[in-house]
Structure formats: structure tokens, C-alpha cells
Amino acid sequence: MKRTIIMMLDSFGVGAAGDAAAFGDTGSDTFGHIAQACANGEANDGREGPLKLPNLARLGLGHAAMESTGAFAAGFDDKVELIGAYGHAQELSTGKDTPSGHWEMAGVPVLFDWGYFSDLTESFPSALTDKILARAGLSGFLGNCHASGTTILEQLGEEHMRSGLPIFYTSADSVFQIACHEQSFGLDNLYRLCEIAREELAPYNIGRVIARPFDGTGPADFARTGNRRDYSLTPPAKTVLDKLSDAGGEVVSVGKIADIYAHCGITKKVKANGLEALFDATLEQVKLAGDRTIVFTNFVDFDSHYGHRRDVAGYARALEYFDSRLPEILAILGKEDLLLLTADHGCDPTWPGTDHTREHVPVLAYGAGLAAGSLGLRQSFADMGQSIASYFGLEPMEYGESFIAGR
């Protein structure tokens, strides 16, 4: 029985990519800088001491990062019994965003330029917002700027609740984000507003519209809820997910995976929020999965809760929790199953600003007859999609080089 389990640690980069200078990210290193902060005693909030990831280390994380940066991260070395094949991948796509990373790892790199709202204030053209407001029957909106999702709630959340006007904001990514209070504005109203925005953004080539619902009564307790929804453009070609589902296989989305691929190629959607719930759901779906199934989970908290918020200790706690549960996955894998752990970009919590960082991502593969050892530098995230296609005996993808022999 052949199954692939993809565990995508959102934003867990392992060192600056070769073209990081073009993005202002030379020297960024999500994993390495977290490990160094832990070793320095600078991440002892809710945890203590060096970063402890024994299971990821056995799968080859420390070695993959060493090949990426030229040195082992603090607390990691070659004195570990490796059980996985490990590598690091360079992104071929032109951005450092979520859709680009995900689509490329599924075999479809983004070779066009996304649209962006580059002005830090007065970010959106009135021709766009006027159409959105008219269709939604709204008199105005708040925000119109680049902002951190938590900071903008502190600044504008109360005014939003008083006025009933939605909060529109963006970032360095190709996104149009709308924050609204779940109770006072209504979740269905927010989703409908995002659907309108998605349609009106067609000429702008914006990758995602993101619904950002929140609750609470004031700045002290405003918090984003688990009802986020991403409205993505459709990938420009069939991904390996499409090819497997078209061939009669199953593709199970856990968390926000379905949204990222605009629901293309997905045969089953499982909702879960938070690391614990996402891991629980992944375990359950692997237990239920039959032959020719992909179970694909995005562990978004690494990015949204810790990377963007520049919370080094929180990121370290989350990694250690994730690592502590890996034996549960390993214990239920069949001998033909393929486990793949990777990331979609970096988000170094020690880096200036709050945006993603252009980094190599780890490629940790276990099972499917792979021998433990180095897979080296992969020239594209698409090597993962090509490998999955080869593993399932599907038609080859246009991009990527497989590290799994077709069987």
C-alpha cells in the first residue's frame, strides 16, 4: 500500500537561499537563529536551554541545515543515528509567499510576477475599493495600509466594532486581507465580502484574499479566531495533487491546504486549528487512509503565531512539541509509505520586520525504500512533487527532478 504523508512546517527555513540578496534576506536563517537563541539562553519562556529536536535530527534536519549554511546549528552535530534521507531545496518561483511555495512543492513553480500593493499607506487604489464597497453595500473601510495582523486589531478593532466598517490591509506578500469581528460583523458577511474582493482583484493578479475573523471586546483581548479562510487563485497548471486525484487516488487536506490550492485536486477536507489539533487530525487521517492517498497538512502556527510575530521562544516551543509527537506518526507508517517533512519559505523570528524570508527549505524524506543519507541541494521545491509523481507512477511533472525511483 502506497501513501504519502506531507507535513508542511509553514515558514521553517534552514538558511538563506542563494538569491536571498535580491529579497533583502542575506543572512536569514529561521532554524539556525532559533537554535542559537536557545543555546544562548534567550528563549527560556515556557521552555529552557538548547533547542531539543531529537526526532527531526534523526530524520536529518541538522544535516540538511548544515549543508545549507555550511555549519551545524547550535546544539546539533553529526553524532546522531540517521533514519531519513535529507536535503535542502532552493525555490524556483519568483516570490517567497505561501502559494508559490506550496504550488512549487506540488510540481508547479510560479514563474510569473504576482501583483503587489507596495505603498505602505493608502495601499489600495480607490478604483478597486470603490467597486468592492459598492457591491457589498458598505459606506467605507478602515486600514488601507501594510500592517501586522495583530497590531492592526489593537489600532482599529474598536473603531471597526463601533462603525461596522471592515479593516482592509496588506503586507509584503501578494495579499488582500480583511479583518472583521465575528459577532458584530458576522462570519458569513466577512466571507461574502472576501468573495467579492476575490472577483474584483482579478485584474491585479493578487495571490490571496484572506478572511481574518477575530473576537474579543477590546485591544486587551482581541484575538484572531480559527475561522480564517484563504481565497487563492487557481494554480496555473495541474499539480501532483490533481494528477493523483484524476487517476482515482485520494488527496486529504488537513488545515488550510485546500484553500491554498483553490480546492483543486482535493478529495477530502479536514478542518483543524492549532498544532495539537492539526497533529491529531493528521494521525487520524493517516490511520484511515487507503492505498494511493496523500495526506497533506499545513502546520500554519509556526508562521502565523511565531514567525510573523517574531516570537523566538514560541517558535522553539512549537518545534519541540511537534518533534515530541513525531514518533506517533512513525509508528503507524507502513513499509511502503512515504513521509515528507518540508516548508514553503522562511520567516526568521530574529529578522527585522515581520515578513517572510527567502530561505532554503528542508526536505526530510522517510520510507518508500529511501536510504538514509544526503539528497543534497535540490534546485527546485518541485523535486518533491516530481518524486511523489514517480512514487505513485503518475505522468511526470513538467518541473523537478525525482529523488525516488519510479516503481
mmCIF file of C-alpha atoms in Angstrom, residues 8-380:
data_model
loop_
_atom_site.group_PDB
_atom_site.id
_atom_site.type_symbol
_atom_site.label_atom_id
_atom_site.label_comp_id
_atom_site.label_asym_id
_atom_site.label_seq_id
_atom_site.Cartn_x
_atom_site.Cartn_y
_atom_site.Cartn_z
ATOM 1 C CA MET A 8 4.468 21.153 5.939
ATOM 2 C CA LEU A 9 6.048 23.205 8.741
ATOM 3 C CA ASP A 10 4.921 26.604 7.492
ATOM 4 C CA SER A 11 7.906 29.031 7.355
ATOM 5 C CA PHE A 12 10.574 26.651 8.744
ATOM 6 C CA GLY A 13 13.511 27.736 6.597
ATOM 7 C CA VAL A 14 17.029 26.345 7.063
ATOM 8 C CA GLY A 15 19.235 29.186 5.853
ATOM 9 C CA ALA A 16 19.344 31.970 3.293
ATOM 10 C CA ALA A 17 18.756 30.879 -0.286
ATOM 11 C CA GLY A 18 21.313 31.572 -2.992
ATOM 12 C CA ASP A 19 19.265 34.524 -4.248
ATOM 13 C CA ALA A 20 18.384 35.911 -0.813
ATOM 14 C CA ALA A 21 20.196 39.186 -1.532
ATOM 15 C CA ALA A 22 17.560 40.068 -4.132
ATOM 16 C CA PHE A 23 14.958 39.913 -1.359
ATOM 17 C CA GLY A 24 16.980 41.716 1.310
ATOM 18 C CA ASP A 25 17.327 38.443 3.243
ATOM 19 C CA THR A 26 21.053 37.669 3.124
ATOM 20 C CA GLY A 27 21.922 36.022 6.433
ATOM 21 C CA SER A 28 18.397 34.973 7.364
ATOM 22 C CA ASP A 29 18.147 31.514 8.948
ATOM 23 C CA THR A 30 14.927 30.582 10.713
ATOM 24 C CA PHE A 31 16.139 27.288 12.183
ATOM 25 C CA GLY A 32 19.703 28.366 12.858
ATOM 26 C CA HIS A 33 18.813 31.597 14.603
ATOM 27 C CA ILE A 34 16.183 29.928 16.787
ATOM 28 C CA ALA A 35 18.710 27.254 17.769
ATOM 29 C CA GLN A 36 21.342 29.892 18.563
ATOM 30 C CA ALA A 37 18.928 31.930 20.684
ATOM 31 C CA CYS A 38 18.005 28.800 22.630
ATOM 32 C CA ALA A 39 21.657 27.895 23.170
ATOM 33 C CA ASN A 40 22.300 31.454 24.405
ATOM 34 C CA GLY A 41 19.527 31.189 26.984
ATOM 35 C CA GLU A 42 17.482 33.812 25.139
ATOM 36 C CA ALA A 43 14.400 31.633 24.589
ATOM 37 C CA ASN A 44 13.581 30.382 28.076
ATOM 38 C CA ASP A 45 9.936 31.442 28.051
ATOM 39 C CA GLY A 46 7.958 28.237 28.655
ATOM 40 C CA ARG A 47 10.992 26.102 27.839
ATOM 41 C CA GLU A 48 14.681 26.030 28.753
ATOM 42 C CA GLY A 49 18.117 25.564 27.273
ATOM 43 C CA PRO A 50 19.271 24.371 23.859
ATOM 44 C CA LEU A 51 16.705 23.504 21.198
ATOM 45 C CA LYS A 52 15.828 19.808 21.555
ATOM 46 C CA LEU A 53 14.575 18.134 18.372
ATOM 47 C CA PRO A 54 15.851 14.542 18.588
ATOM 48 C CA ASN A 55 13.340 13.038 16.160
ATOM 49 C CA LEU A 56 13.778 15.703 13.496
ATOM 50 C CA ALA A 57 17.535 15.300 13.960
ATOM 51 C CA ARG A 58 17.263 11.551 13.263
ATOM 52 C CA LEU A 59 15.322 12.348 10.106
ATOM 53 C CA GLY A 60 18.227 14.577 9.039
ATOM 54 C CA LEU A 61 17.201 18.135 9.955
ATOM 55 C CA GLY A 62 20.564 19.097 11.458
ATOM 56 C CA HIS A 63 22.442 17.675 8.483
ATOM 57 C CA ALA A 64 20.155 19.355 5.935
ATOM 58 C CA ALA A 65 20.670 22.713 7.623
ATOM 59 C CA MET A 66 24.429 22.129 7.808
ATOM 60 C CA GLU A 67 24.536 21.520 4.059
ATOM 61 C CA SER A 68 22.502 24.695 3.535
ATOM 62 C CA THR A 69 24.575 27.015 5.730
ATOM 63 C CA GLY A 70 27.951 25.294 5.994
ATOM 64 C CA ALA A 71 27.771 24.685 9.751
ATOM 65 C CA PHE A 72 25.642 22.752 12.203
ATOM 66 C CA ALA A 73 23.093 24.789 14.135
ATOM 67 C CA ALA A 74 23.814 25.306 17.829
ATOM 68 C CA GLY A 75 23.094 22.109 19.739
ATOM 69 C CA PHE A 76 23.153 19.892 16.631
ATOM 70 C CA ASP A 77 26.001 17.757 15.268
ATOM 71 C CA ASP A 78 26.745 14.627 13.264
ATOM 72 C CA LYS A 79 26.560 12.343 16.317
ATOM 73 C CA VAL A 80 23.091 11.058 15.520
ATOM 74 C CA GLU A 81 21.818 7.805 14.050
ATOM 75 C CA LEU A 82 20.134 8.935 10.846
ATOM 76 C CA ILE A 83 16.974 7.186 9.675
ATOM 77 C CA GLY A 84 15.898 9.585 6.919
ATOM 78 C CA ALA A 85 17.023 10.959 3.597
ATOM 79 C CA TYR A 86 17.673 14.679 3.893
ATOM 80 C CA GLY A 87 18.235 17.636 1.605
ATOM 81 C CA HIS A 88 17.570 21.329 1.240
ATOM 82 C CA ALA A 89 15.722 22.976 -1.623
ATOM 83 C CA GLN A 90 16.112 26.261 -3.457
ATOM 84 C CA GLU A 91 12.919 27.956 -4.632
ATOM 85 C CA LEU A 92 12.493 28.446 -8.365
ATOM 86 C CA SER A 93 9.377 30.629 -8.009
ATOM 87 C CA THR A 94 9.748 34.395 -8.076
ATOM 88 C CA GLY A 95 8.226 35.049 -4.635
ATOM 89 C CA LYS A 96 8.647 33.970 -1.025
ATOM 90 C CA ASP A 97 4.965 33.521 -0.298
ATOM 91 C CA THR A 98 2.627 30.705 0.679
ATOM 92 C CA PRO A 99 1.012 29.880 -2.703
ATOM 93 C CA SER A 100 4.347 29.988 -4.543
ATOM 94 C CA GLY A 101 5.990 27.615 -2.092
ATOM 95 C CA HIS A 102 3.074 25.198 -1.932
ATOM 96 C CA TRP A 103 2.377 25.118 -5.669
ATOM 97 C CA GLU A 104 6.059 24.598 -6.443
ATOM 98 C CA MET A 105 6.427 21.704 -3.995
ATOM 99 C CA ALA A 106 3.468 20.113 -5.805
ATOM 100 C CA GLY A 107 5.317 20.460 -9.106
ATOM 101 C CA VAL A 108 4.079 23.819 -10.398
ATOM 102 C CA PRO A 109 6.508 26.710 -9.769
ATOM 103 C CA VAL A 110 5.256 30.289 -10.080
ATOM 104 C CA LEU A 111 7.323 31.769 -12.902
ATOM 105 C CA PHE A 112 5.269 34.937 -13.296
ATOM 106 C CA ASP A 113 5.271 38.010 -11.076
ATOM 107 C CA TRP A 114 2.477 38.373 -8.564
ATOM 108 C CA GLY A 115 0.747 41.692 -8.170
ATOM 109 C CA TYR A 116 1.538 43.623 -5.001
ATOM 110 C CA PHE A 117 0.252 46.643 -3.131
ATOM 111 C CA SER A 118 3.633 48.225 -2.443
ATOM 112 C CA ASP A 119 2.601 51.563 -0.885
ATOM 113 C CA LEU A 120 2.831 51.312 2.898
ATOM 114 C CA THR A 121 -0.122 53.678 3.373
ATOM 115 C CA GLU A 122 -3.045 54.380 1.052
ATOM 116 C CA SER A 123 -2.163 50.948 -0.273
ATOM 117 C CA PHE A 124 -5.226 50.159 -2.361
ATOM 118 C CA PRO A 125 -6.412 52.022 -5.470
ATOM 119 C CA SER A 126 -9.795 53.659 -4.970
ATOM 120 C CA ALA A 127 -10.986 52.145 -8.246
ATOM 121 C CA LEU A 128 -10.698 48.762 -6.562
ATOM 122 C CA THR A 129 -12.089 49.564 -3.126
ATOM 123 C CA ASP A 130 -14.990 51.594 -4.554
ATOM 124 C CA LYS A 131 -16.165 48.548 -6.514
ATOM 125 C CA ILE A 132 -15.835 46.235 -3.512
ATOM 126 C CA LEU A 133 -17.748 48.603 -1.229
ATOM 127 C CA ALA A 134 -20.495 49.238 -3.783
ATOM 128 C CA ARG A 135 -21.120 45.540 -4.323
ATOM 129 C CA ALA A 136 -21.072 44.854 -0.571
ATOM 130 C CA GLY A 137 -23.341 47.787 0.295
ATOM 131 C CA LEU A 138 -20.751 49.353 2.605
ATOM 132 C CA SER A 139 -20.063 53.052 3.075
ATOM 133 C CA GLY A 140 -16.323 52.781 3.714
ATOM 134 C CA PHE A 141 -13.481 50.803 5.243
ATOM 135 C CA LEU A 142 -10.596 51.141 7.693
ATOM 136 C CA GLY A 143 -6.890 50.434 7.360
ATOM 137 C CA ASN A 144 -5.686 50.802 3.754
ATOM 138 C CA CYS A 145 -2.092 50.033 4.742
ATOM 139 C CA HIS A 146 0.614 47.477 5.352
ATOM 140 C CA ALA A 147 0.219 46.082 8.847
ATOM 141 C CA SER A 148 0.799 43.223 11.221
ATOM 142 C CA GLY A 149 -2.434 41.307 11.700
ATOM 143 C CA THR A 150 -2.333 41.583 15.477
ATOM 144 C CA THR A 151 -1.198 45.215 15.629
ATOM 145 C CA ILE A 152 -3.963 46.420 13.334
ATOM 146 C CA LEU A 153 -6.576 44.863 15.614
ATOM 147 C CA GLU A 154 -5.156 46.819 18.547
ATOM 148 C CA GLN A 155 -5.249 50.006 16.485
ATOM 149 C CA LEU A 156 -8.556 49.671 14.653
ATOM 150 C CA GLY A 157 -10.552 46.855 16.245
ATOM 151 C CA GLU A 158 -12.695 49.092 18.458
ATOM 152 C CA GLU A 159 -13.385 51.570 15.660
ATOM 153 C CA HIS A 160 -14.397 48.672 13.431
ATOM 154 C CA MET A 161 -16.889 47.457 16.032
ATOM 155 C CA ARG A 162 -18.337 50.963 16.510
ATOM 156 C CA SER A 163 -18.582 51.803 12.817
ATOM 157 C CA GLY A 164 -19.248 48.415 11.241
ATOM 158 C CA LEU A 165 -16.599 49.188 8.619
ATOM 159 C CA PRO A 166 -14.253 46.312 7.622
ATOM 160 C CA ILE A 167 -10.483 46.561 8.011
ATOM 161 C CA PHE A 168 -8.548 46.207 4.733
ATOM 162 C CA TYR A 169 -4.785 45.709 4.942
ATOM 163 C CA THR A 170 -1.889 44.035 3.161
ATOM 164 C CA SER A 171 1.791 43.129 3.589
ATOM 165 C CA ALA A 172 4.896 42.484 1.519
ATOM 166 C CA ASP A 173 3.138 39.375 0.177
ATOM 167 C CA SER A 174 0.645 39.330 -2.668
ATOM 168 C CA VAL A 175 -2.373 39.514 -0.364
ATOM 169 C CA PHE A 176 -5.548 41.485 0.327
ATOM 170 C CA GLN A 177 -6.588 40.850 3.924
ATOM 171 C CA ILE A 178 -9.919 41.690 5.546
ATOM 172 C CA ALA A 179 -10.331 41.656 9.321
ATOM 173 C CA CYS A 180 -13.804 41.719 10.852
ATOM 174 C CA HIS A 181 -15.296 40.856 14.242
ATOM 175 C CA GLU A 182 -17.063 37.503 14.133
ATOM 176 C CA GLN A 183 -20.032 38.621 16.229
ATOM 177 C CA SER A 184 -20.543 42.297 15.421
ATOM 178 C CA PHE A 185 -19.851 41.999 11.675
ATOM 179 C CA GLY A 186 -20.691 38.333 11.162
ATOM 180 C CA LEU A 187 -18.607 35.498 9.779
ATOM 181 C CA ASP A 188 -20.826 34.892 6.744
ATOM 182 C CA ASN A 189 -20.718 38.621 5.918
ATOM 183 C CA LEU A 190 -16.927 38.533 6.089
ATOM 184 C CA TYR A 191 -16.718 35.524 3.789
ATOM 185 C CA ARG A 192 -19.072 37.125 1.289
ATOM 186 C CA LEU A 193 -17.004 40.324 1.343
ATOM 187 C CA CYS A 194 -13.871 38.277 0.630
ATOM 188 C CA GLU A 195 -15.583 36.554 -2.283
ATOM 189 C CA ILE A 196 -16.438 39.959 -3.753
ATOM 190 C CA ALA A 197 -12.860 41.152 -3.251
ATOM 191 C CA ARG A 198 -11.509 37.992 -4.910
ATOM 192 C CA GLU A 199 -13.597 38.691 -8.011
ATOM 193 C CA GLU A 200 -12.694 42.381 -8.184
ATOM 194 C CA LEU A 201 -8.985 41.639 -7.756
ATOM 195 C CA ALA A 202 -8.811 39.610 -10.973
ATOM 196 C CA PRO A 203 -7.027 42.374 -12.953
ATOM 197 C CA TYR A 204 -4.443 42.849 -10.187
ATOM 198 C CA ASN A 205 -3.064 39.262 -10.064
ATOM 199 C CA ILE A 206 -3.116 39.156 -6.263
ATOM 200 C CA GLY A 207 -2.358 35.673 -4.954
ATOM 201 C CA ARG A 208 -4.730 35.534 -1.992
ATOM 202 C CA VAL A 209 -7.616 37.237 -0.292
ATOM 203 C CA ILE A 210 -7.549 36.254 3.385
ATOM 204 C CA ALA A 211 -10.519 36.424 5.743
ATOM 205 C CA ARG A 212 -9.184 37.346 9.185
ATOM 206 C CA PRO A 213 -12.052 36.986 11.694
ATOM 207 C CA PHE A 214 -11.419 37.985 15.290
ATOM 208 C CA ASP A 215 -13.286 38.160 18.577
ATOM 209 C CA GLY A 216 -12.927 39.914 21.917
ATOM 210 C CA THR A 217 -14.194 43.114 23.443
ATOM 211 C CA GLY A 218 -11.202 45.446 23.217
ATOM 212 C CA PRO A 219 -7.494 45.773 22.412
ATOM 213 C CA ALA A 220 -6.530 43.806 25.510
ATOM 214 C CA ASP A 221 -8.331 40.672 24.392
ATOM 215 C CA PHE A 222 -8.838 40.945 20.642
ATOM 216 C CA ALA A 223 -7.693 37.672 19.091
ATOM 217 C CA ARG A 224 -7.929 36.125 15.639
ATOM 218 C CA THR A 225 -10.109 33.020 15.585
ATOM 219 C CA GLY A 226 -9.631 29.694 13.858
ATOM 220 C CA ASN A 227 -12.129 30.575 11.121
ATOM 221 C CA ARG A 228 -9.584 32.110 8.793
ATOM 222 C CA ARG A 229 -10.211 31.353 5.135
ATOM 223 C CA ASP A 230 -7.878 31.872 2.170
ATOM 224 C CA TYR A 231 -9.253 32.628 -1.293
ATOM 225 C CA SER A 232 -6.399 31.724 -3.643
ATOM 226 C CA LEU A 233 -6.000 31.948 -7.364
ATOM 227 C CA THR A 234 -6.027 28.614 -9.180
ATOM 228 C CA PRO A 235 -2.571 27.096 -9.857
ATOM 229 C CA PRO A 236 -1.518 27.729 -13.480
ATOM 230 C CA ALA A 237 -1.161 24.007 -14.247
ATOM 231 C CA LYS A 238 -2.164 20.677 -12.758
ATOM 232 C CA THR A 239 -0.275 19.866 -9.573
ATOM 233 C CA VAL A 240 0.647 16.365 -8.437
ATOM 234 C CA LEU A 241 -2.469 16.554 -6.260
ATOM 235 C CA ASP A 242 -4.626 16.953 -9.374
ATOM 236 C CA LYS A 243 -2.805 14.133 -11.136
ATOM 237 C CA LEU A 244 -3.302 11.682 -8.280
ATOM 238 C CA SER A 245 -6.983 12.543 -7.796
ATOM 239 C CA ASP A 246 -7.573 12.407 -11.579
ATOM 240 C CA ALA A 247 -6.052 8.911 -11.550
ATOM 241 C CA GLY A 248 -8.505 7.765 -8.888
ATOM 242 C CA GLY A 249 -6.362 8.398 -5.831
ATOM 243 C CA GLU A 250 -7.308 10.348 -2.729
ATOM 244 C CA VAL A 251 -5.892 13.675 -1.553
ATOM 245 C CA VAL A 252 -6.753 14.620 2.026
ATOM 246 C CA SER A 253 -6.288 18.248 3.042
ATOM 247 C CA VAL A 254 -5.753 18.909 6.747
ATOM 248 C CA GLY A 255 -5.943 22.556 7.800
ATOM 249 C CA LYS A 256 -5.644 25.241 5.134
ATOM 250 C CA ILE A 257 -4.132 23.132 2.335
ATOM 251 C CA ALA A 258 -7.368 23.061 0.329
ATOM 252 C CA ASP A 259 -7.611 26.862 0.368
ATOM 253 C CA ILE A 260 -4.017 27.280 -0.805
ATOM 254 C CA TYR A 261 -4.634 25.088 -3.853
ATOM 255 C CA ALA A 262 -8.041 26.721 -4.507
ATOM 256 C CA HIS A 263 -9.543 23.299 -3.682
ATOM 257 C CA CYS A 264 -8.058 21.832 -6.888
ATOM 258 C CA GLY A 265 -7.101 18.170 -6.631
ATOM 259 C CA ILE A 266 -8.507 17.803 -3.111
ATOM 260 C CA THR A 267 -10.878 14.883 -2.487
ATOM 261 C CA LYS A 268 -11.391 15.311 1.280
ATOM 262 C CA LYS A 269 -11.108 18.369 3.529
ATOM 263 C CA VAL A 270 -10.487 18.125 7.274
ATOM 264 C CA LYS A 271 -10.640 21.287 9.368
ATOM 265 C CA ALA A 272 -8.345 21.712 12.357
ATOM 266 C CA ASN A 273 -6.749 24.670 14.146
ATOM 267 C CA GLY A 274 -3.654 24.762 16.322
ATOM 268 C CA LEU A 275 -0.635 22.461 16.390
ATOM 269 C CA GLU A 276 -2.171 19.858 18.669
ATOM 270 C CA ALA A 277 -5.432 19.614 16.720
ATOM 271 C CA LEU A 278 -3.597 19.564 13.381
ATOM 272 C CA PHE A 279 -1.334 16.755 14.557
ATOM 273 C CA ASP A 280 -4.290 14.812 15.966
ATOM 274 C CA ALA A 281 -6.181 15.202 12.690
ATOM 275 C CA THR A 282 -3.146 14.110 10.675
ATOM 276 C CA LEU A 283 -2.757 10.963 12.748
ATOM 277 C CA GLU A 284 -6.430 10.124 12.363
ATOM 278 C CA GLN A 285 -6.382 10.637 8.582
ATOM 279 C CA VAL A 286 -3.245 8.505 8.173
ATOM 280 C CA LYS A 287 -4.962 5.714 10.095
ATOM 281 C CA LEU A 288 -7.988 5.998 7.790
ATOM 282 C CA ALA A 289 -6.035 6.411 4.543
ATOM 283 C CA GLY A 290 -6.081 3.650 1.965
ATOM 284 C CA ASP A 291 -3.793 2.896 -0.951
ATOM 285 C CA ARG A 292 -2.809 5.758 -3.304
ATOM 286 C CA THR A 293 -3.577 8.514 -0.820
ATOM 287 C CA ILE A 294 -1.823 11.771 0.024
ATOM 288 C CA VAL A 295 -2.451 13.221 3.486
ATOM 289 C CA PHE A 296 -1.228 16.826 3.358
ATOM 290 C CA THR A 297 -1.133 19.069 6.449
ATOM 291 C CA ASN A 298 -0.078 22.691 6.805
ATOM 292 C CA PHE A 299 1.132 23.495 10.338
ATOM 293 C CA VAL A 300 0.445 27.198 9.980
ATOM 294 C CA ASP A 301 1.125 28.204 13.596
ATOM 295 C CA PHE A 302 4.888 28.204 13.047
ATOM 296 C CA ASP A 303 4.380 31.095 10.625
ATOM 297 C CA SER A 304 1.297 32.938 11.867
ATOM 298 C CA HIS A 305 1.801 32.663 15.630
ATOM 299 C CA TYR A 306 5.582 32.744 15.926
ATOM 300 C CA GLY A 307 7.433 33.715 12.733
ATOM 301 C CA HIS A 308 5.437 36.825 11.832
ATOM 302 C CA ARG A 309 5.173 37.811 15.489
ATOM 303 C CA ARG A 310 8.946 37.435 15.903
ATOM 304 C CA ASP A 311 8.421 35.142 18.892
ATOM 305 C CA VAL A 312 11.606 33.080 19.104
ATOM 306 C CA ALA A 313 10.691 31.225 22.309
ATOM 307 C CA GLY A 314 7.220 30.453 20.989
ATOM 308 C CA TYR A 315 8.649 29.080 17.745
ATOM 309 C CA ALA A 316 11.084 26.919 19.743
ATOM 310 C CA ARG A 317 8.280 25.611 21.985
ATOM 311 C CA ALA A 318 6.197 24.748 18.934
ATOM 312 C CA LEU A 319 9.087 22.917 17.261
ATOM 313 C CA GLU A 320 9.783 20.895 20.392
ATOM 314 C CA TYR A 321 6.105 19.982 20.701
ATOM 315 C CA PHE A 322 5.958 18.926 17.053
ATOM 316 C CA ASP A 323 9.121 16.866 17.466
ATOM 317 C CA SER A 324 7.772 15.140 20.575
ATOM 318 C CA ARG A 325 4.833 13.799 18.579
ATOM 319 C CA LEU A 326 6.704 12.552 15.522
ATOM 320 C CA PRO A 327 7.109 9.015 16.961
ATOM 321 C CA GLU A 328 3.316 8.692 16.793
ATOM 322 C CA ILE A 329 3.425 9.183 13.023
ATOM 323 C CA LEU A 330 6.455 6.963 12.531
ATOM 324 C CA ALA A 331 4.785 4.149 14.487
ATOM 325 C CA ILE A 332 1.797 3.896 12.117
ATOM 326 C CA LEU A 333 3.618 4.066 8.794
ATOM 327 C CA GLY A 334 3.692 1.030 6.546
ATOM 328 C CA LYS A 335 6.930 -0.055 4.922
ATOM 329 C CA GLU A 336 5.889 1.403 1.546
ATOM 330 C CA ASP A 337 4.637 4.727 2.931
ATOM 331 C CA LEU A 338 6.489 7.968 2.237
ATOM 332 C CA LEU A 339 6.748 10.623 4.950
ATOM 333 C CA LEU A 340 7.845 14.043 3.710
ATOM 334 C CA LEU A 341 8.583 16.995 6.016
ATOM 335 C CA THR A 342 9.287 20.373 4.469
ATOM 336 C CA ALA A 343 8.434 24.092 4.480
ATOM 337 C CA ASP A 344 7.204 26.696 1.998
ATOM 338 C CA HIS A 345 9.553 29.625 2.803
ATOM 339 C CA GLY A 346 11.298 31.108 5.819
ATOM 340 C CA CYS A 347 10.054 33.513 8.470
ATOM 341 C CA ASP A 348 13.088 34.141 10.655
ATOM 342 C CA PRO A 349 11.781 35.445 14.007
ATOM 343 C CA THR A 350 15.088 37.245 14.641
ATOM 344 C CA TRP A 351 14.943 39.117 11.313
ATOM 345 C CA PRO A 352 13.932 42.807 11.023
ATOM 346 C CA GLY A 353 10.307 43.437 10.144
ATOM 347 C CA THR A 354 7.514 40.883 10.153
ATOM 348 C CA ASP A 355 7.676 39.400 6.654
ATOM 349 C CA HIS A 356 8.759 36.063 5.200
ATOM 350 C CA THR A 357 12.422 35.407 4.463
ATOM 351 C CA ARG A 358 13.876 33.884 1.281
ATOM 352 C CA GLU A 359 15.438 30.645 2.518
ATOM 353 C CA HIS A 360 16.168 27.095 1.589
ATOM 354 C CA VAL A 361 13.585 24.669 2.960
ATOM 355 C CA PRO A 362 14.328 21.273 4.472
ATOM 356 C CA VAL A 363 13.451 18.153 2.514
ATOM 357 C CA LEU A 364 13.231 15.271 5.001
ATOM 358 C CA ALA A 365 12.020 12.018 3.464
ATOM 359 C CA TYR A 366 11.452 8.716 5.243
ATOM 360 C CA GLY A 367 10.237 5.391 3.874
ATOM 361 C CA ALA A 368 9.434 4.349 0.298
ATOM 362 C CA GLY A 369 12.698 2.425 0.142
ATOM 363 C CA LEU A 370 14.849 5.531 0.572
ATOM 364 C CA ALA A 371 18.238 5.009 2.150
ATOM 365 C CA ALA A 372 19.269 7.289 4.984
ATOM 366 C CA GLY A 373 21.665 9.956 3.760
ATOM 367 C CA SER A 374 22.018 13.158 1.813
ATOM 368 C CA LEU A 375 19.800 14.213 -1.073
ATOM 369 C CA GLY A 376 21.940 17.338 -1.445
ATOM 370 C CA LEU A 377 20.789 20.694 -2.755
ATOM 371 C CA ARG A 378 17.557 20.377 -4.701
ATOM 372 C CA GLN A 379 17.364 23.015 -7.401
ATOM 373 C CA SER A 380 13.592 23.394 -7.025
#
